[in-house]
PDB file of C-alpha atoms in Angstrom:
ATOM      1  CA  MET A   2     -29.474  85.339 -35.068  1.00 40.00           C
ATOM      2  CA  THR A   3     -29.663  83.285 -38.211  1.00 42.00           C
ATOM      3  CA  VAL A   4     -31.156  84.921 -41.278  1.00 42.00           C
ATOM      4  CA  HIS A   5     -33.114  82.832 -43.823  1.00 44.00           C
ATOM      5  CA  ASN A   6     -34.810  83.730 -47.010  1.00 39.00           C
ATOM      6  CA  THR A   7     -38.344  83.963 -45.662  1.00 43.00           C
ATOM      7  CA  SER A   8     -37.993  84.424 -41.918  1.00 48.00           C
ATOM      8  CA  LEU A   9     -35.691  85.284 -39.073  1.00 72.00           C
ATOM      9  CA  ARG A  10     -35.141  82.361 -36.783  1.00 76.00           C
ATOM     10  CA  PRO A  11     -33.025  82.598 -33.651  1.00 83.00           C
ATOM     11  CA  SER A  12     -30.409  79.865 -33.240  1.00 86.00           C
ATOM     12  CA  VAL A  13     -31.473  79.599 -29.551  1.00 90.00           C
ATOM     13  CA  PHE A  14     -34.315  80.532 -27.255  1.00 92.00           C
ATOM     14  CA  PHE A  15     -33.999  81.342 -23.563  1.00 93.00           C
ATOM     15  CA  LEU A  16     -36.537  79.833 -21.152  1.00 92.00           C
ATOM     16  CA  VAL A  17     -37.212  82.091 -18.184  1.00 90.00           C
ATOM     17  CA  GLY A  18     -38.596  79.367 -15.969  1.00 87.00           C
ATOM     18  CA  ILE A  19     -41.308  80.927 -13.774  1.00 87.00           C
ATOM     19  CA  PRO A  20     -41.534  84.642 -14.604  1.00 85.00           C
ATOM     20  CA  GLY A  21     -41.419  86.741 -11.439  1.00 83.00           C
ATOM     21  CA  LEU A  22     -40.309  83.871  -9.236  1.00 83.00           C
ATOM     22  CA  GLU A  23     -36.756  83.389 -10.513  1.00 82.00           C
ATOM     23  CA  SER A  24     -35.282  83.941  -7.048  1.00 84.00           C
ATOM     24  CA  VAL A  25     -37.313  81.069  -5.480  1.00 87.00           C
ATOM     25  CA  GLN A  26     -37.863  78.694  -8.370  1.00 86.00           C
ATOM     26  CA  HIS A  27     -35.003  76.502  -7.151  1.00 87.00           C
ATOM     27  CA  TRP A  28     -37.263  75.627  -4.187  1.00 91.00           C
ATOM     28  CA  ILE A  29     -40.258  75.080  -6.446  1.00 88.00           C
ATOM     29  CA  ALA A  30     -38.112  72.556  -8.319  1.00 90.00           C
ATOM     30  CA  VAL A  31     -37.937  70.273  -5.237  1.00 92.00           C
ATOM     31  CA  PRO A  32     -41.610  69.128  -5.273  1.00 91.00           C
ATOM     32  CA  LEU A  33     -41.501  68.987  -9.102  1.00 91.00           C
ATOM     33  CA  CYS A  34     -38.429  66.715  -8.949  1.00 93.00           C
ATOM     34  CA  SER A  35     -40.176  64.526  -6.332  1.00 93.00           C
ATOM     35  CA  MET A  36     -43.236  64.263  -8.593  1.00 92.00           C
ATOM     36  CA  TYR A  37     -40.982  63.230 -11.508  1.00 94.00           C
ATOM     37  CA  ALA A  38     -39.195  60.604  -9.382  1.00 94.00           C
ATOM     38  CA  LEU A  39     -42.536  59.154  -8.339  1.00 94.00           C
ATOM     39  CA  ALA A  40     -43.726  59.194 -11.960  1.00 94.00           C
ATOM     40  CA  LEU A  41     -40.622  57.292 -13.117  1.00 94.00           C
ATOM     41  CA  LEU A  42     -40.817  54.799 -10.292  1.00 92.00           C
ATOM     42  CA  GLY A  43     -44.540  54.162 -10.507  1.00 91.00           C
ATOM     43  CA  ASN A  44     -44.800  53.810 -14.263  1.00 93.00           C
ATOM     44  CA  CYS A  45     -41.692  51.639 -14.501  1.00 93.00           C
ATOM     45  CA  ILE A  46     -43.150  49.346 -11.827  1.00 89.00           C
ATOM     46  CA  ILE A  47     -46.451  49.142 -13.706  1.00 90.00           C
ATOM     47  CA  LEU A  48     -44.610  48.236 -16.919  1.00 92.00           C
ATOM     48  CA  LEU A  49     -42.470  45.657 -15.154  1.00 88.00           C
ATOM     49  CA  VAL A  50     -45.460  44.000 -13.521  1.00 87.00           C
ATOM     50  CA  ILE A  51     -47.478  43.853 -16.690  1.00 88.00           C
ATOM     51  CA  TRP A  52     -44.489  42.604 -18.704  1.00 88.00           C
ATOM     52  CA  THR A  53     -43.567  39.815 -16.250  1.00 84.00           C
ATOM     53  CA  GLU A  54     -47.127  38.604 -15.419  1.00 83.00           C
ATOM     54  CA  PRO A  55     -48.818  36.702 -18.260  1.00 83.00           C
ATOM     55  CA  SER A  56     -52.151  36.894 -16.390  1.00 82.00           C
ATOM     56  CA  LEU A  57     -52.128  40.642 -16.960  1.00 84.00           C
ATOM     57  CA  HIS A  58     -51.743  40.368 -20.744  1.00 87.00           C
ATOM     58  CA  LYS A  59     -55.356  41.522 -21.127  1.00 89.00           C
ATOM     59  CA  PRO A  60     -56.794  44.602 -22.866  1.00 90.00           C
ATOM     60  CA  MET A  61     -57.214  46.709 -19.727  1.00 88.00           C
ATOM     61  CA  TYR A  62     -53.633  46.160 -18.605  1.00 90.00           C
ATOM     62  CA  LEU A  63     -52.144  46.487 -22.112  1.00 93.00           C
ATOM     63  CA  PHE A  64     -53.839  49.897 -22.407  1.00 94.00           C
ATOM     64  CA  LEU A  65     -52.472  50.695 -18.976  1.00 93.00           C
ATOM     65  CA  ALA A  66     -48.970  49.795 -20.196  1.00 94.00           C
ATOM     66  CA  MET A  67     -49.450  52.165 -23.182  1.00 95.00           C
ATOM     67  CA  LEU A  68     -50.560  54.891 -20.755  1.00 95.00           C
ATOM     68  CA  ALA A  69     -47.423  54.302 -18.616  1.00 95.00           C
ATOM     69  CA  ILE A  70     -45.104  54.594 -21.620  1.00 96.00           C
ATOM     70  CA  THR A  71     -46.865  57.786 -22.775  1.00 96.00           C
ATOM     71  CA  ASP A  72     -46.584  59.262 -19.274  1.00 95.00           C
ATOM     72  CA  LEU A  73     -42.840  58.517 -19.186  1.00 95.00           C
ATOM     73  CA  VAL A  74     -42.321  60.285 -22.515  1.00 95.00           C
ATOM     74  CA  LEU A  75     -44.508  63.248 -21.409  1.00 94.00           C
ATOM     75  CA  SER A  76     -42.714  63.822 -18.120  1.00 93.00           C
ATOM     76  CA  THR A  77     -39.221  63.119 -19.433  1.00 94.00           C
ATOM     77  CA  SER A  78     -39.746  65.551 -22.308  1.00 93.00           C
ATOM     78  CA  THR A  79     -40.033  68.451 -19.862  1.00 91.00           C
ATOM     79  CA  LEU A  80     -38.713  67.823 -16.369  1.00 92.00           C
ATOM     80  CA  PRO A  81     -34.953  67.294 -16.977  1.00 92.00           C
ATOM     81  CA  LYS A  82     -34.685  70.587 -18.841  1.00 92.00           C
ATOM     82  CA  MET A  83     -36.904  72.303 -16.298  1.00 92.00           C
ATOM     83  CA  LEU A  84     -34.604  71.217 -13.486  1.00 91.00           C
ATOM     84  CA  GLY A  85     -31.647  72.512 -15.463  1.00 92.00           C
ATOM     85  CA  ILE A  86     -33.313  75.891 -15.625  1.00 92.00           C
ATOM     86  CA  PHE A  87     -34.313  75.965 -11.963  1.00 91.00           C
ATOM     87  CA  TRP A  88     -31.122  74.574 -10.396  1.00 92.00           C
ATOM     88  CA  LEU A  89     -28.373  75.250 -12.897  1.00 90.00           C
ATOM     89  CA  GLY A  90     -29.540  78.341 -14.712  1.00 86.00           C
ATOM     90  CA  ALA A  91     -29.302  76.445 -18.027  1.00 87.00           C
ATOM     91  CA  ARG A  92     -31.951  78.548 -19.747  1.00 90.00           C
ATOM     92  CA  GLU A  93     -30.658  78.258 -23.312  1.00 93.00           C
ATOM     93  CA  ILE A  94     -32.338  75.791 -25.645  1.00 93.00           C
ATOM     94  CA  GLY A  95     -31.644  75.415 -29.357  1.00 92.00           C
ATOM     95  CA  PHE A  96     -34.361  76.410 -31.843  1.00 92.00           C
ATOM     96  CA  HIS A  97     -34.703  72.846 -33.161  1.00 92.00           C
ATOM     97  CA  ALA A  98     -34.493  71.361 -29.688  1.00 94.00           C
ATOM     98  CA  CYS A  99     -37.270  73.660 -28.572  1.00 93.00           C
ATOM     99  CA  LEU A 100     -39.501  72.584 -31.453  1.00 94.00           C
ATOM    100  CA  THR A 101     -38.666  68.953 -30.695  1.00 94.00           C
ATOM    101  CA  GLN A 102     -39.608  69.320 -27.043  1.00 95.00           C
ATOM    102  CA  MET A 103     -42.878  70.993 -27.991  1.00 94.00           C
ATOM    103  CA  PHE A 104     -43.566  68.212 -30.497  1.00 95.00           C
ATOM    104  CA  PHE A 105     -43.080  65.411 -27.932  1.00 95.00           C
ATOM    105  CA  ILE A 106     -45.129  67.220 -25.302  1.00 93.00           C
ATOM    106  CA  HIS A 107     -48.166  67.703 -27.564  1.00 93.00           C
ATOM    107  CA  VAL A 108     -47.939  64.294 -29.206  1.00 95.00           C
ATOM    108  CA  SER A 109     -47.787  62.669 -25.793  1.00 94.00           C
ATOM    109  CA  SER A 110     -50.838  64.603 -24.558  1.00 93.00           C
ATOM    110  CA  THR A 111     -52.784  63.752 -27.691  1.00 94.00           C
ATOM    111  CA  VAL A 112     -51.876  60.074 -27.479  1.00 96.00           C
ATOM    112  CA  GLU A 113     -52.799  59.982 -23.806  1.00 95.00           C
ATOM    113  CA  SER A 114     -56.222  61.339 -24.582  1.00 94.00           C
ATOM    114  CA  GLY A 115     -56.689  58.659 -27.222  1.00 95.00           C
ATOM    115  CA  ILE A 116     -55.549  55.869 -24.830  1.00 96.00           C
ATOM    116  CA  LEU A 117     -58.002  57.044 -22.168  1.00 94.00           C
ATOM    117  CA  THR A 118     -60.743  56.922 -24.798  1.00 95.00           C
ATOM    118  CA  ALA A 119     -59.716  53.352 -25.745  1.00 95.00           C
ATOM    119  CA  MET A 120     -59.777  52.392 -22.076  1.00 93.00           C
ATOM    120  CA  ALA A 121     -63.352  53.727 -21.809  1.00 92.00           C
ATOM    121  CA  TYR A 122     -64.287  51.518 -24.788  1.00 93.00           C
ATOM    122  CA  ASP A 123     -62.662  48.566 -23.062  1.00 92.00           C
ATOM    123  CA  ARG A 124     -64.748  49.180 -19.917  1.00 89.00           C
ATOM    124  CA  TYR A 125     -67.891  49.501 -22.065  1.00 90.00           C
ATOM    125  CA  VAL A 126     -67.271  46.091 -23.756  1.00 91.00           C
ATOM    126  CA  ALA A 127     -66.337  44.460 -20.406  1.00 87.00           C
ATOM    127  CA  ILE A 128     -69.569  45.553 -18.707  1.00 86.00           C
ATOM    128  CA  CYS A 129     -72.077  45.677 -21.584  1.00 85.00           C
ATOM    129  CA  ASN A 130     -70.867  42.619 -23.524  1.00 86.00           C
ATOM    130  CA  PRO A 131     -68.787  40.579 -21.056  1.00 84.00           C
ATOM    131  CA  LEU A 132     -69.181  37.218 -22.782  1.00 85.00           C
ATOM    132  CA  ARG A 133     -67.643  38.577 -25.990  1.00 88.00           C
ATOM    133  CA  HIS A 134     -65.024  40.817 -24.372  1.00 88.00           C
ATOM    134  CA  ALA A 135     -62.084  38.497 -25.148  1.00 86.00           C
ATOM    135  CA  GLU A 136     -63.339  37.956 -28.719  1.00 89.00           C
ATOM    136  CA  ILE A 137     -63.959  41.641 -29.481  1.00 91.00           C
ATOM    137  CA  LEU A 138     -60.772  43.005 -27.887  1.00 92.00           C
ATOM    138  CA  ARG A 139     -58.185  40.433 -28.971  1.00 92.00           C
ATOM    139  CA  ILE A 140     -54.498  41.258 -28.503  1.00 92.00           C
ATOM    140  CA  THR A 141     -54.162  42.108 -32.169  1.00 93.00           C
ATOM    141  CA  VAL A 142     -57.130  44.460 -31.965  1.00 94.00           C
ATOM    142  CA  VAL A 143     -55.629  46.195 -28.887  1.00 95.00           C
ATOM    143  CA  ALA A 144     -52.350  46.594 -30.791  1.00 95.00           C
ATOM    144  CA  LYS A 145     -54.160  48.125 -33.777  1.00 96.00           C
ATOM    145  CA  ILE A 146     -56.029  50.548 -31.529  1.00 96.00           C
ATOM    146  CA  GLY A 147     -52.735  51.579 -29.912  1.00 95.00           C
ATOM    147  CA  LEU A 148     -51.140  52.096 -33.306  1.00 97.00           C
ATOM    148  CA  MET A 149     -54.125  54.125 -34.524  1.00 97.00           C
ATOM    149  CA  VAL A 150     -53.983  56.356 -31.441  1.00 96.00           C
ATOM    150  CA  PHE A 151     -50.237  56.914 -31.967  1.00 96.00           C
ATOM    151  CA  VAL A 152     -50.607  57.676 -35.661  1.00 97.00           C
ATOM    152  CA  ARG A 153     -53.455  60.077 -34.955  1.00 96.00           C
ATOM    153  CA  GLY A 154     -51.238  61.972 -32.475  1.00 95.00           C
ATOM    154  CA  LEU A 155     -48.454  62.235 -35.080  1.00 96.00           C
ATOM    155  CA  LEU A 156     -50.791  63.410 -37.841  1.00 96.00           C
ATOM    156  CA  ILE A 157     -52.384  66.098 -35.648  1.00 95.00           C
ATOM    157  CA  ILE A 158     -49.227  67.463 -34.078  1.00 95.00           C
ATOM    158  CA  THR A 159     -46.695  67.184 -36.970  1.00 94.00           C
ATOM    159  CA  PRO A 160     -47.909  70.441 -38.633  1.00 94.00           C
ATOM    160  CA  PHE A 161     -47.133  72.387 -35.428  1.00 93.00           C
ATOM    161  CA  PRO A 162     -43.313  72.659 -35.855  1.00 91.00           C
ATOM    162  CA  PHE A 163     -43.697  73.373 -39.571  1.00 91.00           C
ATOM    163  CA  LEU A 164     -46.131  76.208 -38.871  1.00 91.00           C
ATOM    164  CA  LEU A 165     -43.690  77.646 -36.314  1.00 91.00           C
ATOM    165  CA  TRP A 166     -40.822  77.167 -38.699  1.00 88.00           C
ATOM    166  CA  ARG A 167     -42.333  79.625 -41.190  1.00 86.00           C
ATOM    167  CA  LEU A 168     -42.751  82.413 -38.615  1.00 86.00           C
ATOM    168  CA  SER A 169     -40.385  85.304 -38.112  1.00 86.00           C
ATOM    169  CA  PHE A 170     -39.148  86.046 -34.628  1.00 85.00           C
ATOM    170  CA  CYS A 171     -37.059  89.183 -35.203  1.00 81.00           C
ATOM    171  CA  GLN A 172     -35.282  89.881 -31.920  1.00 77.00           C
ATOM    172  CA  ALA A 173     -37.575  87.907 -29.639  1.00 77.00           C
ATOM    173  CA  THR A 174     -35.774  84.938 -28.070  1.00 87.00           C
ATOM    174  CA  ILE A 175     -36.980  84.944 -24.438  1.00 91.00           C
ATOM    175  CA  ILE A 176     -39.794  82.478 -23.749  1.00 90.00           C
ATOM    176  CA  PRO A 177     -41.613  83.371 -20.457  1.00 89.00           C
ATOM    177  CA  HIS A 178     -42.224  79.749 -19.615  1.00 89.00           C
ATOM    178  CA  SER A 179     -40.540  76.686 -18.108  1.00 90.00           C
ATOM    179  CA  TYR A 180     -40.735  74.639 -21.317  1.00 92.00           C
ATOM    180  CA  CYS A 181     -41.356  75.146 -25.004  1.00 92.00           C
ATOM    181  CA  GLU A 182     -45.161  75.432 -25.111  1.00 87.00           C
ATOM    182  CA  GLN A 183     -46.681  76.033 -28.531  1.00 87.00           C
ATOM    183  CA  MET A 184     -48.540  79.244 -27.667  1.00 86.00           C
ATOM    184  CA  ALA A 185     -45.579  80.638 -25.754  1.00 86.00           C
ATOM    185  CA  ILE A 186     -43.492  80.294 -28.934  1.00 90.00           C
ATOM    186  CA  VAL A 187     -46.268  81.655 -31.181  1.00 90.00           C
ATOM    187  CA  MET A 188     -46.556  84.806 -29.041  1.00 88.00           C
ATOM    188  CA  LEU A 189     -42.905  85.670 -29.749  1.00 89.00           C
ATOM    189  CA  ALA A 190     -43.423  85.890 -33.488  1.00 88.00           C
ATOM    190  CA  CYS A 191     -43.384  89.276 -35.153  1.00 87.00           C
ATOM    191  CA  THR A 192     -45.376  88.153 -38.225  1.00 87.00           C
ATOM    192  CA  ASP A 193     -48.996  87.043 -38.649  1.00 85.00           C
ATOM    193  CA  THR A 194     -49.671  84.028 -36.452  1.00 88.00           C
ATOM    194  CA  THR A 195     -53.342  83.538 -37.329  1.00 90.00           C
ATOM    195  CA  ILE A 196     -52.833  80.106 -38.989  1.00 92.00           C
ATOM    196  CA  SER A 197     -50.743  78.760 -36.150  1.00 90.00           C
ATOM    197  CA  ARG A 198     -53.216  79.992 -33.510  1.00 88.00           C
ATOM    198  CA  LEU A 199     -56.267  78.697 -35.346  1.00 91.00           C
ATOM    199  CA  TYR A 200     -54.714  75.299 -36.099  1.00 92.00           C
ATOM    200  CA  GLY A 201     -53.717  74.812 -32.458  1.00 87.00           C
ATOM    201  CA  LEU A 202     -57.164  75.853 -31.224  1.00 86.00           C
ATOM    202  CA  ILE A 203     -59.108  73.811 -33.747  1.00 91.00           C
ATOM    203  CA  MET A 204     -57.068  70.632 -33.264  1.00 91.00           C
ATOM    204  CA  ALA A 205     -57.268  70.899 -29.416  1.00 87.00           C
ATOM    205  CA  LEU A 206     -61.073  71.398 -29.510  1.00 88.00           C
ATOM    206  CA  LEU A 207     -61.419  68.582 -32.079  1.00 92.00           C
ATOM    207  CA  VAL A 208     -59.446  66.104 -29.983  1.00 92.00           C
ATOM    208  CA  VAL A 209     -61.360  67.035 -26.815  1.00 89.00           C
ATOM    209  CA  ALA A 210     -64.704  66.951 -28.597  1.00 91.00           C
ATOM    210  CA  LEU A 211     -64.102  63.576 -30.291  1.00 93.00           C
ATOM    211  CA  ASP A 212     -62.550  61.872 -27.281  1.00 93.00           C
ATOM    212  CA  GLY A 213     -64.902  63.477 -24.813  1.00 91.00           C
ATOM    213  CA  THR A 214     -67.944  62.464 -26.835  1.00 93.00           C
ATOM    214  CA  SER A 215     -66.666  58.853 -27.152  1.00 93.00           C
ATOM    215  CA  ILE A 216     -65.975  58.619 -23.439  1.00 93.00           C
ATOM    216  CA  THR A 217     -69.360  60.158 -22.556  1.00 92.00           C
ATOM    217  CA  LEU A 218     -71.191  57.694 -24.856  1.00 92.00           C
ATOM    218  CA  SER A 219     -69.257  54.771 -23.412  1.00 90.00           C
ATOM    219  CA  TYR A 220     -70.080  55.699 -19.860  1.00 89.00           C
ATOM    220  CA  GLY A 221     -73.685  56.474 -20.775  1.00 90.00           C
ATOM    221  CA  MET A 222     -74.096  52.896 -22.007  1.00 89.00           C
ATOM    222  CA  ILE A 223     -72.160  51.528 -19.051  1.00 87.00           C
ATOM    223  CA  LEU A 224     -74.569  53.330 -16.641  1.00 85.00           C
ATOM    224  CA  GLN A 225     -77.531  52.063 -18.571  1.00 85.00           C
ATOM    225  CA  ALA A 226     -76.262  48.479 -18.430  1.00 82.00           C
ATOM    226  CA  ALA A 227     -75.272  48.739 -14.768  1.00 79.00           C
ATOM    227  CA  PHE A 228     -78.655  50.050 -13.606  1.00 78.00           C
ATOM    228  CA  ALA A 229     -80.368  47.277 -15.552  1.00 77.00           C
ATOM    229  CA  LEU A 230     -78.690  44.670 -13.298  1.00 73.00           C
ATOM    230  CA  PRO A 231     -81.052  43.049 -10.799  1.00 74.00           C
ATOM    231  CA  SER A 232     -79.162  43.786  -7.503  1.00 73.00           C
ATOM    232  CA  ASN A 233     -77.392  46.734  -5.946  1.00 77.00           C
ATOM    233  CA  GLU A 234     -74.358  44.526  -5.313  1.00 75.00           C
ATOM    234  CA  ALA A 235     -74.081  43.658  -8.969  1.00 69.00           C
ATOM    235  CA  ARG A 236     -74.457  47.340  -9.939  1.00 73.00           C
ATOM    236  CA  LEU A 237     -71.729  48.420  -7.519  1.00 77.00           C
ATOM    237  CA  LYS A 238     -69.400  45.656  -8.684  1.00 72.00           C
ATOM    238  CA  ALA A 239     -69.864  46.699 -12.332  1.00 70.00           C
ATOM    239  CA  LEU A 240     -69.356  50.387 -11.618  1.00 72.00           C
ATOM    240  CA  SER A 241     -66.343  49.755  -9.285  1.00 74.00           C
ATOM    241  CA  THR A 242     -64.377  48.400 -12.268  1.00 72.00           C
ATOM    242  CA  CYS A 243     -64.571  51.917 -13.770  1.00 80.00           C
ATOM    243  CA  GLY A 244     -63.423  53.756 -10.641  1.00 78.00           C
ATOM    244  CA  SER A 245     -59.731  53.887 -11.519  1.00 79.00           C
ATOM    245  CA  HIS A 246     -60.371  55.018 -15.068  1.00 83.00           C
ATOM    246  CA  ILE A 247     -62.756  57.798 -13.952  1.00 85.00           C
ATOM    247  CA  CYS A 248     -60.105  59.117 -11.508  1.00 84.00           C
ATOM    248  CA  VAL A 249     -57.468  59.163 -14.263  1.00 86.00           C
ATOM    249  CA  LEU A 250     -59.832  60.940 -16.635  1.00 87.00           C
ATOM    250  CA  LEU A 251     -60.465  63.693 -14.062  1.00 86.00           C
ATOM    251  CA  VAL A 252     -56.733  64.076 -13.328  1.00 84.00           C
ATOM    252  CA  PHE A 253     -55.890  64.412 -16.992  1.00 87.00           C
ATOM    253  CA  TYR A 254     -58.721  66.502 -18.448  1.00 85.00           C
ATOM    254  CA  ILE A 255     -59.572  69.018 -15.731  1.00 82.00           C
ATOM    255  CA  PRO A 256     -56.045  70.502 -15.266  1.00 77.00           C
ATOM    256  CA  GLY A 257     -55.429  70.171 -19.013  1.00 76.00           C
ATOM    257  CA  LEU A 258     -58.569  72.124 -19.966  1.00 76.00           C
ATOM    258  CA  PHE A 259     -57.729  74.807 -17.393  1.00 75.00           C
ATOM    259  CA  SER A 260     -54.190  75.172 -18.706  1.00 71.00           C
ATOM    260  CA  PHE A 261     -55.395  75.310 -22.317  1.00 69.00           C
ATOM    261  CA  LEU A 262     -58.095  77.899 -21.662  1.00 69.00           C
ATOM    262  CA  ALA A 263     -55.843  80.025 -19.420  1.00 67.00           C
ATOM    263  CA  ASP A 264     -53.139  79.991 -22.093  1.00 63.00           C
ATOM    264  CA  ARG A 265     -55.502  81.449 -24.695  1.00 62.00           C
ATOM    265  CA  PHE A 266     -58.172  83.341 -22.843  1.00 64.00           C
ATOM    266  CA  GLY A 267     -56.968  83.772 -19.253  1.00 60.00           C
ATOM    267  CA  GLN A 268     -55.599  87.303 -19.419  1.00 65.00           C
ATOM    268  CA  ASN A 269     -56.633  87.836 -15.771  1.00 70.00           C
ATOM    269  CA  VAL A 270     -54.652  84.794 -14.594  1.00 70.00           C
ATOM    270  CA  PRO A 271     -51.191  85.863 -13.257  1.00 77.00           C
ATOM    271  CA  HIS A 272     -48.589  84.509 -15.611  1.00 78.00           C
ATOM    272  CA  HIS A 273     -46.487  82.841 -12.938  1.00 80.00           C
ATOM    273  CA  ILE A 274     -49.591  80.975 -11.717  1.00 80.00           C
ATOM    274  CA  HIS A 275     -50.296  79.748 -15.216  1.00 81.00           C
ATOM    275  CA  VAL A 276     -46.692  78.590 -15.707  1.00 85.00           C
ATOM    276  CA  ILE A 277     -46.699  76.724 -12.369  1.00 84.00           C
ATOM    277  CA  LEU A 278     -50.013  75.014 -13.135  1.00 82.00           C
ATOM    278  CA  ALA A 279     -48.936  74.147 -16.654  1.00 84.00           C
ATOM    279  CA  SER A 280     -45.702  72.601 -15.314  1.00 85.00           C
ATOM    280  CA  ILE A 281     -47.563  70.612 -12.642  1.00 83.00           C
ATOM    281  CA  TYR A 282     -50.096  69.462 -15.230  1.00 83.00           C
ATOM    282  CA  LEU A 283     -47.333  67.666 -17.215  1.00 87.00           C
ATOM    283  CA  LEU A 284     -46.249  65.822 -14.085  1.00 89.00           C
ATOM    284  CA  LEU A 285     -49.492  65.242 -12.177  1.00 89.00           C
ATOM    285  CA  PRO A 286     -51.073  62.571 -14.453  1.00 90.00           C
ATOM    286  CA  PRO A 287     -47.809  60.613 -14.872  1.00 92.00           C
ATOM    287  CA  MET A 288     -47.330  60.632 -11.077  1.00 91.00           C
ATOM    288  CA  LEU A 289     -50.937  59.798 -10.075  1.00 89.00           C
ATOM    289  CA  ASN A 290     -51.919  57.297 -12.801  1.00 88.00           C
ATOM    290  CA  PRO A 291     -49.823  54.382 -11.477  1.00 88.00           C
ATOM    291  CA  ILE A 292     -50.830  55.274  -7.881  1.00 86.00           C
ATOM    292  CA  VAL A 293     -54.541  55.298  -8.760  1.00 84.00           C
ATOM    293  CA  TYR A 294     -54.366  51.970 -10.579  1.00 81.00           C
ATOM    294  CA  GLY A 295     -52.060  50.483  -7.963  1.00 76.00           C
ATOM    295  CA  VAL A 296     -54.445  51.373  -5.125  1.00 72.00           C
ATOM    296  CA  LYS A 297     -57.800  50.718  -6.813  1.00 71.00           C
ATOM    297  CA  THR A 298     -56.997  47.631  -8.877  1.00 73.00           C
ATOM    298  CA  LYS A 299     -56.596  44.439  -6.828  1.00 73.00           C
ATOM    299  CA  GLN A 300     -54.691  42.556  -9.501  1.00 74.00           C
ATOM    300  CA  ILE A 301     -52.105  45.344  -9.821  1.00 77.00           C
ATOM    301  CA  ARG A 302     -51.720  45.552  -5.997  1.00 76.00           C
ATOM    302  CA  GLU A 303     -51.156  41.854  -5.671  1.00 75.00           C
ATOM    303  CA  LYS A 304     -48.670  41.650  -8.549  1.00 74.00           C
ATOM    304  CA  VAL A 305     -46.726  44.683  -7.405  1.00 72.00           C
ATOM    305  CA  THR A 306     -46.432  43.153  -3.917  1.00 74.00           C
ATOM    306  CA  ARG A 307     -45.205  39.894  -5.415  1.00 71.00           C
ATOM    307  CA  VAL A 308     -42.658  41.596  -7.657  1.00 64.00           C
ATOM    308  CA  LEU A 309     -41.324  43.871  -4.922  1.00 64.00           C
ATOM    309  CA  CYS A 310     -41.164  41.054  -2.354  1.00 67.00           C
ATOM    310  CA  TRP A 311     -39.884  38.455  -4.867  1.00 57.00           C
ATOM    311  CA  ARG A 312     -42.473  35.928  -3.668  1.00 49.00           C
ATOM    312  CA  ARG A 313     -44.001  33.016  -5.550  1.00 50.00           C
ATOM    313  CA  ASP A 314     -47.731  32.299  -5.758  1.00 48.00           C
TER     314      ASP A 314
END
């Protein structure tokens, strides 16, 4: 234990893994490892296809590339260490390494929410103002939106490690979780954690409220424009372009909100269930996003087939 002037900070934390299931968590690691492998393969293929195909250098696919990079960071921030805990018993993690892992997890989640919001805006422009889509969402504009989303994530999450740094942990070093989650660390502190708890809650609600409102407004206008089209075929064609994005939204937000609410208000949820769901949540969107876009987007399917089969047009 290292003693500082204003607080007691342990040099290391110990991650339990899945509390109560330590004897079988090496089996639980098998499907998690499979999900991670699929996430790596799928997102790398998406990035390769978009990078090598000039015809895919359009806003929708550039946002998809940003999403793939974010998913790779999110899953890689957690799964390798998680597998070390489950298979090798490597439960020790340095104090600074723990804060770093927490930082990358929460930045990636915040950035992903912002990218999904930007993708909703792209769908809105494509359907409601198709003739000016290329003019409104030029490559430089897409790059600026991506930069703004990234900077927003940094600004929101950067205070987290500093707020945790000022806490005292006394003798508490065992984190009953499979990764360094912010609330799991806060609950170990032996000093007042009101500021840390409030900041985390307010920022999470703010991000969900802002992004959720923007997405809802975008799809409200998309529906209005779609139902104003003269034929059912035209309406279905317009709405079908949003199918992949809606699936990705559901995969990201529904498990995320459940994990967030259970972490703070779900006293009746068994802790091992919460940890398992929280672990799956960090791997489910990265695994499913490339599958959803690969299956539902014709251009992606065709280009993936060409890249994998090394065929020419």
